[in-house]
PDB file of C-alpha atoms in Angstrom:
ATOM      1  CA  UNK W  44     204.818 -82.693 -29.585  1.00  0.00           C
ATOM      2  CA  UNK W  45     203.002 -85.428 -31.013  1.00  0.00           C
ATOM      3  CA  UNK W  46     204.919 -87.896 -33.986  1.00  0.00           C
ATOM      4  CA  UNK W  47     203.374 -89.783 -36.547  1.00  0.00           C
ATOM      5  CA  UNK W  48     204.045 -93.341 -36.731  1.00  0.00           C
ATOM      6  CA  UNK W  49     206.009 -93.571 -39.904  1.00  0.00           C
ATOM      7  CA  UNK W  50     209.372 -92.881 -41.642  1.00  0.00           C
ATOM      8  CA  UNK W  51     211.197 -91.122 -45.072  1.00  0.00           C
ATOM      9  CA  UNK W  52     214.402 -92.664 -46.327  1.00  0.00           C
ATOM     10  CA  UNK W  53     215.737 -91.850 -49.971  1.00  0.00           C
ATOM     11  CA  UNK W  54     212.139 -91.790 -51.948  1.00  0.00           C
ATOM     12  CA  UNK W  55     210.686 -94.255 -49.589  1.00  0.00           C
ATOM     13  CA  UNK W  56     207.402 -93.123 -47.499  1.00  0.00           C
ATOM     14  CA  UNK W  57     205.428 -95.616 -44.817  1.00  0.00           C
ATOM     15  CA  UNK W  58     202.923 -94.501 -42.741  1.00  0.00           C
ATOM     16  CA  UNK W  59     200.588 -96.056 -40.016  1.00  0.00           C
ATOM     17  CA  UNK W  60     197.018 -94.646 -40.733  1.00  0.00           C
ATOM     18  CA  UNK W  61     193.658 -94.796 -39.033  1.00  0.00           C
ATOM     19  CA  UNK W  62     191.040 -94.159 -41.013  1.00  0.00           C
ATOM     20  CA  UNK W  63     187.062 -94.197 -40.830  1.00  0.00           C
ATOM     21  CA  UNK W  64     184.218 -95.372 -42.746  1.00  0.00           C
ATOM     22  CA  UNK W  65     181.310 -92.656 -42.161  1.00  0.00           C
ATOM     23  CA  UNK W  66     177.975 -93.789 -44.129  1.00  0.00           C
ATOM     24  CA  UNK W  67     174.527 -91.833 -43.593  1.00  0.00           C
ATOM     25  CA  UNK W  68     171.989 -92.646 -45.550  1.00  0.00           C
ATOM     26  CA  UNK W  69     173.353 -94.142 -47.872  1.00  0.00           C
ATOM     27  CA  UNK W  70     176.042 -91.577 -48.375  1.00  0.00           C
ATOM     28  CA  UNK W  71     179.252 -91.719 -47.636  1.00  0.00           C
ATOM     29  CA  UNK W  72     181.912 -88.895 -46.404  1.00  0.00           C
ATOM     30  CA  UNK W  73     184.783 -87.995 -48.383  1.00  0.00           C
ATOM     31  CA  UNK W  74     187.384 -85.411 -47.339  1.00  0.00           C
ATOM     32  CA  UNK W  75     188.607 -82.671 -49.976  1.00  0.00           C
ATOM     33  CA  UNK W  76     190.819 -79.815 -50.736  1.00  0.00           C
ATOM     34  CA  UNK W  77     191.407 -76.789 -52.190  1.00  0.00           C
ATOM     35  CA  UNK W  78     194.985 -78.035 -53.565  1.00  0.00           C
ATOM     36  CA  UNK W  79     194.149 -81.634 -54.792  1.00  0.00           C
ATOM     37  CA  UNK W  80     191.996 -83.181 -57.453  1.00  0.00           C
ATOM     38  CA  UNK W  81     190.517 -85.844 -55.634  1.00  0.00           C
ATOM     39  CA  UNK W  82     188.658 -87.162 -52.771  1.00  0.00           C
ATOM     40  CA  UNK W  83     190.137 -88.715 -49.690  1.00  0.00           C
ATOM     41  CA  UNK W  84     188.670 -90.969 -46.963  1.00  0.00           C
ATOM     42  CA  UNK W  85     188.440 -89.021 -42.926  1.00  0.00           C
ATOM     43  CA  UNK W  86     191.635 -90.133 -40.742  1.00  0.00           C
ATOM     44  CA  UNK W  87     195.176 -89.450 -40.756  1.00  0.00           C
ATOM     45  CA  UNK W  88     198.887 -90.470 -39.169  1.00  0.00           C
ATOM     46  CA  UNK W  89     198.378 -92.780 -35.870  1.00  0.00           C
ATOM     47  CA  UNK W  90     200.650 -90.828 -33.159  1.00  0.00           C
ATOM     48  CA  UNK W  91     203.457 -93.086 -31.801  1.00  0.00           C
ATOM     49  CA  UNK W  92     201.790 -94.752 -28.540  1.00  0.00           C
ATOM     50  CA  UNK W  93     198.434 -94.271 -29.550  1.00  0.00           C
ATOM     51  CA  UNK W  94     195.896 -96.743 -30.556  1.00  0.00           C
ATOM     52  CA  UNK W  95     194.414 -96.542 -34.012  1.00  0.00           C
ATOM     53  CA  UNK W  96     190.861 -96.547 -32.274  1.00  0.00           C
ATOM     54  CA  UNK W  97     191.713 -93.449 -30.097  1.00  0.00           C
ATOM     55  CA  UNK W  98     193.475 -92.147 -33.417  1.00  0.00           C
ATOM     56  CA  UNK W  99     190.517 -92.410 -35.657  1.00  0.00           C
ATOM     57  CA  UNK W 100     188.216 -91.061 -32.637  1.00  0.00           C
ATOM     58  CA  UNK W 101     190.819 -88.081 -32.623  1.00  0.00           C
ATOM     59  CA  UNK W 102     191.118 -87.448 -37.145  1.00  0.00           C
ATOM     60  CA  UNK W 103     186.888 -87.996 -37.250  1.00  0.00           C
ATOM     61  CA  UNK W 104     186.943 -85.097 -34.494  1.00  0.00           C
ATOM     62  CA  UNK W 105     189.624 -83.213 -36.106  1.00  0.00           C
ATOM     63  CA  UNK W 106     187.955 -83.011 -39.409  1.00  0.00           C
ATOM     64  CA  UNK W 107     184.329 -83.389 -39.264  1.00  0.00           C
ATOM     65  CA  UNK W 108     184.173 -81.692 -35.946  1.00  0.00           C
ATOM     66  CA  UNK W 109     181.576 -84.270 -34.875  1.00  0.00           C
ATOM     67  CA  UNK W 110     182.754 -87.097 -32.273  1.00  0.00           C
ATOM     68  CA  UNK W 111     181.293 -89.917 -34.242  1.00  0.00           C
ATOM     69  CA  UNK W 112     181.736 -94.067 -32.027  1.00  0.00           C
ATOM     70  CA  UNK W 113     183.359 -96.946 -33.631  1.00  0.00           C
ATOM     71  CA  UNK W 114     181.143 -99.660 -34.730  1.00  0.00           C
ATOM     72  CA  UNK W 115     183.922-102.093 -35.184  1.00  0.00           C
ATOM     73  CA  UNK W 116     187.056-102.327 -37.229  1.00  0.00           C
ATOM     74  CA  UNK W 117     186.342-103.325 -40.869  1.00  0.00           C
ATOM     75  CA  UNK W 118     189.552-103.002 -43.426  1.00  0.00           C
ATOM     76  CA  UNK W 119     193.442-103.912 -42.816  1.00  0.00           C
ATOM     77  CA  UNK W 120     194.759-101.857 -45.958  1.00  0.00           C
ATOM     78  CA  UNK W 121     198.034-102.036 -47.140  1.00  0.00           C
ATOM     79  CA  UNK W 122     198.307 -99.305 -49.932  1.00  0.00           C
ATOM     80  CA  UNK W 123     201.197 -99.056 -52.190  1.00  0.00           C
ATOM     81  CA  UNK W 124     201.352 -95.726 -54.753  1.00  0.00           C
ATOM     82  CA  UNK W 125     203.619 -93.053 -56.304  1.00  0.00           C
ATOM     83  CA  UNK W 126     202.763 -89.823 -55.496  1.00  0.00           C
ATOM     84  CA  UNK W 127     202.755 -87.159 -58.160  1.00  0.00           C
ATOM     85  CA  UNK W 128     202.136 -84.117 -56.803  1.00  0.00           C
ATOM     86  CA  UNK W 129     202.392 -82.315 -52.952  1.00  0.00           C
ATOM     87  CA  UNK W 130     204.768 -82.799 -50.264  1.00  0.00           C
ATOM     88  CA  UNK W 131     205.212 -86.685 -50.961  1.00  0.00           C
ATOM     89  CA  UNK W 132     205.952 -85.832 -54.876  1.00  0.00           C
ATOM     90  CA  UNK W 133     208.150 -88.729 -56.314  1.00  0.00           C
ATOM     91  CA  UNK W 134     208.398 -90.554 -53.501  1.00  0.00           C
ATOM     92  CA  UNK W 135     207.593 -94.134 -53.057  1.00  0.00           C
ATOM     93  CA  UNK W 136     205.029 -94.423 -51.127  1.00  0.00           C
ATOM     94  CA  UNK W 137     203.640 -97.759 -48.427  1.00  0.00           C
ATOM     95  CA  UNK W 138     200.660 -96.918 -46.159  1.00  0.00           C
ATOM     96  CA  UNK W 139     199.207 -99.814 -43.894  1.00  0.00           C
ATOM     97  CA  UNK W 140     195.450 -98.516 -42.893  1.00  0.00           C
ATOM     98  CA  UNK W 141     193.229 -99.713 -40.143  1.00  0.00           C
ATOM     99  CA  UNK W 142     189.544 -98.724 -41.942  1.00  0.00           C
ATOM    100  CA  UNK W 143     186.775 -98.730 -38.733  1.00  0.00           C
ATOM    101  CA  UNK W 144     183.399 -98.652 -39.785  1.00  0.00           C
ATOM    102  CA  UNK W 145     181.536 -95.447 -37.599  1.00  0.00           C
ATOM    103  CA  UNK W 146     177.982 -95.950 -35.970  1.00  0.00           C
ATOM    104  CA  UNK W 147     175.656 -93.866 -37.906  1.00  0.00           C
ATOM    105  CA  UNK W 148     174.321 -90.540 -36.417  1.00  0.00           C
ATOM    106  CA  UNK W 149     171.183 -90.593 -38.237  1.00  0.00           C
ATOM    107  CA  UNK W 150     172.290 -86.996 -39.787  1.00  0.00           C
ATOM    108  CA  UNK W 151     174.877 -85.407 -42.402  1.00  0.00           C
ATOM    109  CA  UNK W 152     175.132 -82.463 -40.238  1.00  0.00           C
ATOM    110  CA  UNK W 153     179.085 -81.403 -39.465  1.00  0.00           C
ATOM    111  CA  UNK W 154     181.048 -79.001 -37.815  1.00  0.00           C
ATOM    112  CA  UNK W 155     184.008 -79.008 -40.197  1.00  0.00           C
ATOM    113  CA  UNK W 156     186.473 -76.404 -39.706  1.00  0.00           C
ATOM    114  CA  UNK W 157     189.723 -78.339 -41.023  1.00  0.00           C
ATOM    115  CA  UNK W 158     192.772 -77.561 -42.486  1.00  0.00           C
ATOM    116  CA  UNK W 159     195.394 -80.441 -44.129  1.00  0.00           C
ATOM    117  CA  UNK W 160     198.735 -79.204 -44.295  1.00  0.00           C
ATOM    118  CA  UNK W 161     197.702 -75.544 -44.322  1.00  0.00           C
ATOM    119  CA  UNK W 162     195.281 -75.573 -47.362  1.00  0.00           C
ATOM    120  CA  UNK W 163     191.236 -75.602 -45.999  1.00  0.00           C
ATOM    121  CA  UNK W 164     189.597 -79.033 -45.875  1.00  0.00           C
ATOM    122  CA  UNK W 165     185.400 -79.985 -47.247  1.00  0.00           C
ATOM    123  CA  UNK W 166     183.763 -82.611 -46.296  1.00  0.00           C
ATOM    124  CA  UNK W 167     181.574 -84.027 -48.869  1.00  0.00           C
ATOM    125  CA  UNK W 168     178.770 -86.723 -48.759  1.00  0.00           C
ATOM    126  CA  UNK W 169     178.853 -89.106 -51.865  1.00  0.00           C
ATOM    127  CA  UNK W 170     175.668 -91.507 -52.726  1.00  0.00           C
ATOM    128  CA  UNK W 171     177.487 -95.067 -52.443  1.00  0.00           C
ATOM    129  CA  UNK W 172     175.656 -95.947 -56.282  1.00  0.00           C
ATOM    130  CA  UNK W 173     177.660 -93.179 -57.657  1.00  0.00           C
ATOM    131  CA  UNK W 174     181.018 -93.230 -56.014  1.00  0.00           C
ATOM    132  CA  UNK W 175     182.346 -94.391 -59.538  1.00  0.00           C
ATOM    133  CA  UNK W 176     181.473 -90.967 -60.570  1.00  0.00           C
ATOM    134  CA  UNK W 177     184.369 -89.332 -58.328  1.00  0.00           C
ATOM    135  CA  UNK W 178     188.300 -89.705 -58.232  1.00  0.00           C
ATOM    136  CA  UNK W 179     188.258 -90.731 -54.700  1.00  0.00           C
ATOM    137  CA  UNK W 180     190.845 -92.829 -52.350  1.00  0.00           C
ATOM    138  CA  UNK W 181     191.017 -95.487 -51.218  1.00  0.00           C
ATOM    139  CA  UNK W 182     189.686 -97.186 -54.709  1.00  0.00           C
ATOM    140  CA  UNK W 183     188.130-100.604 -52.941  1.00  0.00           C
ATOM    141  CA  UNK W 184     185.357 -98.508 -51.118  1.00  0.00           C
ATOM    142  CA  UNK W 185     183.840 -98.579 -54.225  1.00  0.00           C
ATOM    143  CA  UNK W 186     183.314-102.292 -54.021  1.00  0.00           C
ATOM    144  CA  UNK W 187     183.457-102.616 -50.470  1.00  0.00           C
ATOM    145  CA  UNK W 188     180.312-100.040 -49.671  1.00  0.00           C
ATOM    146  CA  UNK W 189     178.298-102.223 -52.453  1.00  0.00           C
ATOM    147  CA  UNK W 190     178.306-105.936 -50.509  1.00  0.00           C
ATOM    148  CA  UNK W 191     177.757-107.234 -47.271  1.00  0.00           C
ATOM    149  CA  UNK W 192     180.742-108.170 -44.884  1.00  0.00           C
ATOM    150  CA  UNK W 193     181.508-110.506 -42.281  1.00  0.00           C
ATOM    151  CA  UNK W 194     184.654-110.172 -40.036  1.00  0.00           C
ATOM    152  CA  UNK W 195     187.841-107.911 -41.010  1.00  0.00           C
ATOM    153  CA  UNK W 196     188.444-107.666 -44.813  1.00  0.00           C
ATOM    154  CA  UNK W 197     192.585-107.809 -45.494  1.00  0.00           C
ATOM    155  CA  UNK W 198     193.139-105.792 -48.805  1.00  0.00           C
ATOM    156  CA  UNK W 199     196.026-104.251 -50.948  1.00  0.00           C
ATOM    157  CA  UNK W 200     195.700-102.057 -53.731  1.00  0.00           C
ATOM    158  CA  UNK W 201     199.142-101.406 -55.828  1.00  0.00           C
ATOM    159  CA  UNK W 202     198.673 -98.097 -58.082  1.00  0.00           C
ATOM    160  CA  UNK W 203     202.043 -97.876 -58.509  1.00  0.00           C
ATOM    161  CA  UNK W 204     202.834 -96.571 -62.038  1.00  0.00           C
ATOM    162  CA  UNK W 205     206.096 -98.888 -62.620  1.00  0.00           C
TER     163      UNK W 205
END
């Protein structure tokens, strides 16, 4: 059985995500669900003795059902929030992210047959100039996906309510 790298004590959650950054022209690929309200960015839990690149190789697989290369490794994330609703409702939550920006394909074709906790997963391709439009995590690809970048970007985002 494979673990996830992170913990729950009290109403503390941490977890140790991989996550990737899939753009296609000019377009970029949310995940969804039947259950929640918003959108939420392709990867998931890094297994314990895994490395977040085979991790993100594995979620992009997983959920898109399309084996997309790294490009190179873009955001460190450290995300702090409250969760309101789902299995994590009330609880304090601490992610740290690894973000790796995907080598394009040249296609928005998927094979997406994915399920997230046992409620049906969609993939969904956003236009980068109207992201502001949608209710979709993490917040800073907004920004991010609009400039140029050199190097690894370090960033936290607090949407804790207190």
């Amino acid at each position: 059985m494979k673990y996830d790298c992170g913990f729950t004590k009290d109403n503390k959650w941490f977890r140790y995500r991989a996550a990737a950054i899939i753009v296609e022209d000019s377009h970029v690929l949310f995940a969804g669900n039947e259950k929640d309200d918003y959108f939420y960015s392709i990867g998931g839990g890094v297994h314990i003795g895994e490395t977040a690149e085979d991790a993100v190789k594995r979620e992009v697989l997983e959920e898109t059902g399309v084996p997309y290369e790294i490009d190179h490794l873009a955001v460190i994330h450290e995300n702090f929030f409250d969760e309101s609703s789902g299995t994590l409702k009330g609880m304090d939550c601490h992610e740290i992210a690894l973000y790796f920006m995907m080598k394009p394909r040249g296609t928005k074709q998927l094979n997406s047959d994915s399920y997230t906790q046992g409620v049906k997963e969609s993939m969904h391709w956003i236009p980068i100039d109207e992201i502001d439009k949608f209710k979709a995590f993490p917040t800073f690809l907004k920004d991010f996906l609009k400039s140029d970048h050199n190097g690894i970007e370090h960033i936290v985002t607090d949407e804790r309510k207190s």
